[in-house]
mmCIF file of C-alpha atoms in Angstrom:
data_model
loop_
_atom_site.group_PDB
_atom_site.id
_atom_site.type_symbol
_atom_site.label_atom_id
_atom_site.label_comp_id
_atom_site.label_asym_id
_atom_site.label_seq_id
_atom_site.Cartn_x
_atom_site.Cartn_y
_atom_site.Cartn_z
ATOM 1 C CA MET A 1 -47.063 127.035 90.230
ATOM 2 C CA GLU A 2 -49.098 126.934 93.434
ATOM 3 C CA MET A 3 -51.707 124.195 93.521
ATOM 4 C CA ASP A 4 -53.865 122.853 96.285
ATOM 5 C CA ILE A 5 -54.068 119.154 97.057
ATOM 6 C CA ASP A 6 -57.310 118.527 95.150
ATOM 7 C CA LYS A 7 -55.972 120.234 92.023
ATOM 8 C CA ILE A 8 -52.763 118.174 92.089
ATOM 9 C CA ASP A 9 -54.809 114.975 92.387
ATOM 10 C CA ASN A 10 -57.163 115.946 89.568
ATOM 11 C CA ILE A 11 -54.381 117.037 87.207
ATOM 12 C CA LEU A 12 -52.384 113.863 87.856
ATOM 13 C CA GLU A 13 -55.491 111.751 87.282
ATOM 14 C CA SER A 14 -56.200 113.589 84.006
ATOM 15 C CA LEU A 15 -52.606 113.234 82.793
ATOM 16 C CA LEU A 16 -52.570 109.493 83.383
ATOM 17 C CA PHE A 17 -55.986 108.998 81.781
ATOM 18 C CA VAL A 18 -55.136 110.955 78.622
ATOM 19 C CA SER A 19 -51.659 109.442 78.298
ATOM 20 C CA GLY A 20 -52.761 105.832 78.524
ATOM 21 C CA ASP A 21 -49.094 104.869 78.785
ATOM 22 C CA ALA A 22 -46.868 105.116 81.836
ATOM 23 C CA LEU A 23 -45.484 108.539 82.815
ATOM 24 C CA LYS A 24 -42.231 109.129 84.681
ATOM 25 C CA VAL A 25 -42.609 110.680 88.118
ATOM 26 C CA SER A 26 -39.529 112.816 87.424
ATOM 27 C CA ASP A 27 -41.139 114.255 84.261
ATOM 28 C CA ILE A 28 -44.368 115.048 86.111
ATOM 29 C CA CYS A 29 -42.446 116.788 88.893
ATOM 30 C CA GLU A 30 -40.398 118.839 86.438
ATOM 31 C CA LEU A 31 -43.214 119.926 84.150
ATOM 32 C CA LEU A 32 -45.707 120.685 86.918
ATOM 33 C CA GLU A 33 -43.020 122.226 89.132
ATOM 34 C CA LEU A 34 -43.876 119.939 92.005
ATOM 35 C CA GLN A 35 -41.763 118.215 94.598
ATOM 36 C CA LYS A 36 -41.472 114.445 94.406
ATOM 37 C CA SER A 37 -43.053 114.232 97.850
ATOM 38 C CA GLU A 38 -46.131 116.104 96.549
ATOM 39 C CA VAL A 39 -46.567 113.724 93.634
ATOM 40 C CA ASN A 40 -46.036 110.673 95.832
ATOM 41 C CA ALA A 41 -48.678 111.954 98.247
ATOM 42 C CA ALA A 42 -51.090 112.475 95.347
ATOM 43 C CA VAL A 43 -50.373 108.931 94.147
ATOM 44 C CA LYS A 44 -51.315 107.504 97.541
ATOM 45 C CA ARG A 45 -54.550 109.468 97.567
ATOM 46 C CA LEU A 46 -55.457 108.322 94.057
ATOM 47 C CA GLN A 47 -54.605 104.713 94.891
ATOM 48 C CA LYS A 48 -57.020 104.982 97.799
ATOM 49 C CA ARG A 49 -59.668 106.505 95.493
ATOM 50 C CA TYR A 50 -59.197 103.614 93.050
ATOM 51 C CA GLY A 51 -58.981 100.966 95.741
ATOM 52 C CA GLY A 52 -61.211 98.030 96.585
ATOM 53 C CA HIS A 53 -63.415 96.727 93.771
ATOM 54 C CA CYS A 54 -62.955 99.751 91.510
ATOM 55 C CA GLY A 55 -62.399 98.798 87.851
ATOM 56 C CA ILE A 56 -59.352 101.085 87.573
ATOM 57 C CA LYS A 57 -56.086 100.896 89.508
ATOM 58 C CA LEU A 58 -53.176 103.315 89.720
ATOM 59 C CA ILE A 59 -49.997 101.253 89.466
ATOM 60 C CA THR A 60 -46.388 102.303 90.058
ATOM 61 C CA PHE A 61 -43.295 100.635 88.627
ATOM 62 C CA ASP A 62 -39.739 101.642 87.817
ATOM 63 C CA GLY A 63 -40.322 105.278 88.796
ATOM 64 C CA LYS A 64 -43.425 105.457 86.551
ATOM 65 C CA LEU A 65 -47.176 105.783 87.042
ATOM 66 C CA GLN A 66 -49.983 104.307 84.945
ATOM 67 C CA LEU A 67 -53.722 103.766 85.125
ATOM 68 C CA ALA A 68 -54.601 100.110 84.509
ATOM 69 C CA SER A 69 -57.631 97.855 84.728
ATOM 70 C CA ASN A 70 -58.236 95.934 87.922
ATOM 71 C CA PRO A 71 -56.568 92.502 87.502
ATOM 72 C CA ASP A 72 -59.511 90.943 89.357
ATOM 73 C CA TYR A 73 -61.578 91.486 86.213
ATOM 74 C CA ALA A 74 -58.947 90.351 83.687
ATOM 75 C CA ASP A 75 -60.814 87.198 82.636
ATOM 76 C CA ILE A 76 -64.087 89.048 82.074
ATOM 77 C CA ILE A 77 -62.368 91.848 80.150
ATOM 78 C CA ALA A 78 -60.591 89.341 77.908
ATOM 79 C CA ARG A 79 -63.801 87.391 77.292
ATOM 80 C CA VAL A 80 -65.633 90.522 76.156
ATOM 81 C CA LEU A 81 -62.940 92.500 74.343
ATOM 82 C CA ASN A 82 -60.838 89.832 72.613
ATOM 83 C CA PRO A 83 -63.600 88.631 70.243
ATOM 84 C CA ILE A 84 -64.529 92.239 69.436
ATOM 85 C CA MET A 85 -60.941 93.191 68.620
ATOM 86 C CA GLU A 86 -60.382 90.044 66.585
ATOM 87 C CA LYS A 87 -63.481 90.697 64.458
ATOM 88 C CA ALA A 88 -62.205 94.216 63.748
ATOM 89 C CA LEU A 89 -59.543 92.634 61.544
ATOM 90 C CA SER A 90 -60.528 91.420 58.088
ATOM 91 C CA THR A 91 -60.249 87.748 57.223
ATOM 92 C CA PRO A 92 -57.263 88.342 54.881
ATOM 93 C CA ALA A 93 -55.519 90.266 57.666
ATOM 94 C CA MET A 94 -56.151 87.445 60.153
ATOM 95 C CA GLU A 95 -54.819 84.874 57.682
ATOM 96 C CA THR A 96 -51.722 86.995 57.074
ATOM 97 C CA LEU A 97 -51.210 87.538 60.803
ATOM 98 C CA SER A 98 -51.361 83.800 61.481
ATOM 99 C CA ILE A 99 -48.721 83.125 58.824
ATOM 100 C CA ILE A 100 -46.412 85.800 60.248
ATOM 101 C CA ALA A 101 -46.923 84.508 63.788
ATOM 102 C CA TYR A 102 -46.006 80.920 62.932
ATOM 103 C CA ARG A 103 -43.344 81.518 60.278
ATOM 104 C CA GLN A 104 -41.611 84.660 61.597
ATOM 105 C CA PRO A 105 -39.386 86.217 60.529
ATOM 106 C CA VAL A 106 -41.045 85.979 57.127
ATOM 107 C CA THR A 107 -40.998 88.036 53.902
ATOM 108 C CA ARG A 108 -43.989 89.399 52.028
ATOM 109 C CA LEU A 109 -43.406 86.964 49.192
ATOM 110 C CA ASP A 110 -43.236 84.030 51.607
ATOM 111 C CA ILE A 111 -46.684 85.087 52.836
ATOM 112 C CA GLU A 112 -48.050 85.450 49.308
ATOM 113 C CA HIS A 113 -46.658 82.049 48.314
ATOM 114 C CA ILE A 114 -48.680 80.482 51.134
ATOM 115 C CA ARG A 115 -51.863 82.548 50.651
ATOM 116 C CA GLY A 116 -51.733 82.597 46.869
ATOM 117 C CA VAL A 117 -52.774 86.277 46.654
ATOM 118 C CA ASN A 118 -51.199 89.721 46.986
ATOM 119 C CA SER A 119 -50.867 90.603 50.683
ATOM 120 C CA ASP A 120 -49.536 94.169 50.616
ATOM 121 C CA TYR A 121 -52.632 95.732 52.120
ATOM 122 C CA ALA A 122 -53.171 93.036 54.731
ATOM 123 C CA ILE A 123 -49.607 93.606 55.951
ATOM 124 C CA GLN A 124 -50.134 97.369 55.936
ATOM 125 C CA ALA A 125 -53.290 96.960 58.071
ATOM 126 C CA LEU A 126 -51.375 94.802 60.559
ATOM 127 C CA LEU A 127 -48.570 97.372 60.723
ATOM 128 C CA LYS A 128 -51.053 100.180 61.387
ATOM 129 C CA ASN A 129 -52.623 98.130 64.190
ATOM 130 C CA ASN A 130 -49.161 97.492 65.673
ATOM 131 C CA LEU A 131 -49.649 93.734 65.460
ATOM 132 C CA VAL A 132 -46.610 93.139 63.243
ATOM 133 C CA GLU A 133 -43.390 95.049 62.674
ATOM 134 C CA ILE A 134 -40.393 95.052 60.356
ATOM 135 C CA VAL A 135 -37.664 93.077 62.108
ATOM 136 C CA GLY A 136 -34.938 93.239 59.462
ATOM 137 C CA ARG A 137 -34.124 92.237 55.913
ATOM 138 C CA LYS A 138 -33.507 88.791 54.493
ATOM 139 C CA ASP A 139 -29.940 88.053 53.480
ATOM 140 C CA ALA A 140 -30.827 87.510 49.835
ATOM 141 C CA ILE A 141 -30.744 89.410 46.571
ATOM 142 C CA GLY A 142 -32.978 92.456 46.865
ATOM 143 C CA LYS A 143 -32.852 92.339 50.694
ATOM 144 C CA PRO A 144 -36.628 91.850 51.160
ATOM 145 C CA LEU A 145 -38.192 93.032 54.420
ATOM 146 C CA LEU A 146 -38.769 90.514 57.201
ATOM 147 C CA PHE A 147 -41.889 90.734 59.371
ATOM 148 C CA GLY A 148 -42.556 89.493 62.892
ATOM 149 C CA THR A 149 -45.206 89.961 65.574
ATOM 150 C CA THR A 150 -45.106 92.688 68.239
ATOM 151 C CA GLU A 151 -45.654 92.778 71.995
ATOM 152 C CA ASN A 152 -49.054 94.282 71.222
ATOM 153 C CA PHE A 153 -49.924 91.080 69.310
ATOM 154 C CA LEU A 154 -49.248 89.058 72.465
ATOM 155 C CA LYS A 155 -51.325 91.441 74.593
ATOM 156 C CA ARG A 156 -54.215 91.558 72.130
ATOM 157 C CA PHE A 157 -54.583 87.788 71.893
ATOM 158 C CA ALA A 158 -53.732 87.149 75.561
ATOM 159 C CA ILE A 159 -50.601 85.142 74.734
ATOM 160 C CA GLU A 160 -47.680 85.227 77.155
ATOM 161 C CA ASN A 161 -45.097 84.452 74.483
ATOM 162 C CA ILE A 162 -44.841 83.047 70.969
ATOM 163 C CA ASP A 163 -44.305 79.545 72.359
ATOM 164 C CA ASP A 164 -47.891 79.678 73.689
ATOM 165 C CA LEU A 165 -49.469 79.999 70.227
ATOM 166 C CA PRO A 166 -52.346 77.525 69.710
ATOM 167 C CA GLY A 167 -51.948 74.541 67.400
ATOM 168 C CA ARG A 168 -52.470 75.013 63.661
ATOM 169 C CA ALA A 169 -55.835 73.218 63.661
ATOM 170 C CA GLU A 170 -57.127 75.405 66.503
ATOM 171 C CA LEU A 171 -55.959 78.556 64.747
ATOM 172 C CA LEU A 172 -57.631 77.599 61.460
ATOM 173 C CA GLU A 173 -60.864 76.903 63.322
ATOM 174 C CA LYS A 174 -60.639 80.318 64.947
ATOM 175 C CA ILE A 175 -60.138 81.985 61.563
ATOM 176 C CA ARG A 176 -63.114 80.034 60.163
ATOM 177 C CA GLU A 177 -65.337 81.266 63.005
ATOM 178 C CA ILE A 178 -64.262 84.850 62.388
ATOM 179 C CA GLU A 179 -65.014 84.472 58.666
ATOM 180 C CA GLU A 180 -68.541 83.289 59.482
ATOM 181 C CA THR A 181 -69.306 86.012 62.033
ATOM 182 C CA THR A 182 -67.722 89.025 60.305
ATOM 183 C CA GLU A 183 -70.314 90.917 58.301
ATOM 184 C CA ALA A 184 -68.304 92.474 55.481
ATOM 185 C CA PRO A 185 -68.157 92.284 51.681
ATOM 186 C CA ASP A 186 -65.792 89.837 50.070
ATOM 187 C CA GLU A 187 -62.435 91.461 50.786
ATOM 188 C CA GLN A 188 -60.578 89.156 48.460
ATOM 189 C CA THR A 189 -60.866 91.919 45.838
ATOM 190 C CA LEU A 190 -58.340 93.920 47.842
ATOM 191 C CA TYR A 191 -55.725 91.477 46.667
ATOM 192 C CA ASN A 192 -56.835 91.106 43.062
ATOM 193 C CA TYR A 193 -55.509 93.947 40.911
ATOM 194 C CA ASP A 194 -57.943 93.000 38.132
ATOM 195 C CA HIS A 195 -60.623 94.597 40.320
ATOM 196 C CA ILE A 196 -58.776 97.816 41.181
ATOM 197 C CA GLY A 197 -57.351 99.041 37.897
ATOM 198 C CA GLY A 198 -54.364 96.803 37.232
ATOM 199 C CA GLU A 199 -51.067 96.334 39.060
ATOM 200 C CA GLU A 200 -49.289 98.977 37.033
ATOM 201 C CA ASN A 201 -51.637 101.640 38.457
ATOM 202 C CA ALA A 202 -51.432 100.539 42.074
ATOM 203 C CA ASP A 203 -49.239 102.490 44.513
ATOM 204 C CA ASN A 204 -46.962 100.530 46.808
ATOM 205 C CA PRO A 205 -47.965 100.734 50.488
ATOM 206 C CA ASP A 206 -45.861 102.996 52.723
ATOM 207 C CA PHE A 207 -43.810 100.139 54.139
ATOM 208 C CA LEU A 208 -42.662 99.127 50.632
ATOM 209 C CA GLN A 209 -41.631 102.623 49.491
ATOM 210 C CA GLY A 210 -38.040 102.692 48.259
ATOM 211 C CA GLU A 211 -37.895 98.941 47.801
ATOM 212 C CA ASP A 212 -37.344 97.451 44.354
ATOM 213 C CA VAL A 213 -40.358 95.160 44.462
ATOM 214 C CA MET A 214 -39.930 93.747 40.981
ATOM 215 C CA MET A 215 -36.314 92.841 41.640
ATOM 216 C CA ILE A 216 -37.270 91.076 44.862
ATOM 217 C CA GLU A 217 -40.020 89.130 43.121
ATOM 218 C CA ALA A 218 -37.647 88.042 40.381
ATOM 219 C CA ASP A 219 -34.953 86.879 42.754
ATOM 220 C CA ASP A 220 -36.896 85.674 45.771
ATOM 221 C CA PRO A 221 -36.299 81.928 46.393
ATOM 222 C CA MET A 222 -39.987 81.428 47.191
ATOM 223 C CA SER A 223 -40.965 82.685 43.725
ATOM 224 C CA GLU A 224 -38.501 80.297 42.109
ATOM 225 C CA ALA A 225 -39.862 77.467 44.219
ATOM 226 C CA ALA A 226 -43.384 78.266 43.130
ATOM 227 C CA ALA A 227 -42.357 78.277 39.478
ATOM 228 C CA THR A 228 -40.590 74.939 39.934
ATOM 229 C CA ASP A 229 -43.714 73.443 41.501
ATOM 230 C CA GLU A 230 -45.869 74.638 38.594
ATOM 231 C CA ASN A 231 -43.468 73.190 36.033
ATOM 232 C CA ALA A 232 -43.377 69.933 37.881
ATOM 233 C CA GLU A 233 -47.155 69.722 37.654
#
């Protein structure tokens, strides 16, 4: 297709904005029927347009293009957006996320043993937000799923790697602050089947479909440990 320079620039800008993620130069050339030299020229023009103190930058890496925020404003962006994104998660979800972060890889029943309540829906919320992922199955009877944090978790909380996680006391203080500032009804009822019609009527979340939950609960070492502790008391 024949396109003038301005149209190439505008289409490339639109593609990168809508995509959000990086796009391969080779794919752009093929699908728009453009020469690599034409795309590279458009990239240079857009980089000039988004130069200086502009809040957006066009970056290139590994044969790919992506629109990104200006790194000069990284601290300000983090200061504004991180608290907003953290508050978007419920308190139970934040508690569950902290357990997964520090104990990973960890099973659902390990999490519930620590929290003392059902955590199916908190885990499902974290999966939907791409903060945790299934990393395998535990080598135990029932093969329960193991959960760990994602790269998106590191990006969202401005952590370079898992070794940079704050201390336990600092994390608990952060959770306490979120509990106090989040205006929402008591979400503990999400984990209490007495309030939602009984466990026998509750559907398993998507990530537990096909898994013999009852068998895992019966054979999970954490459940046995909990029973032992109760007997000891």
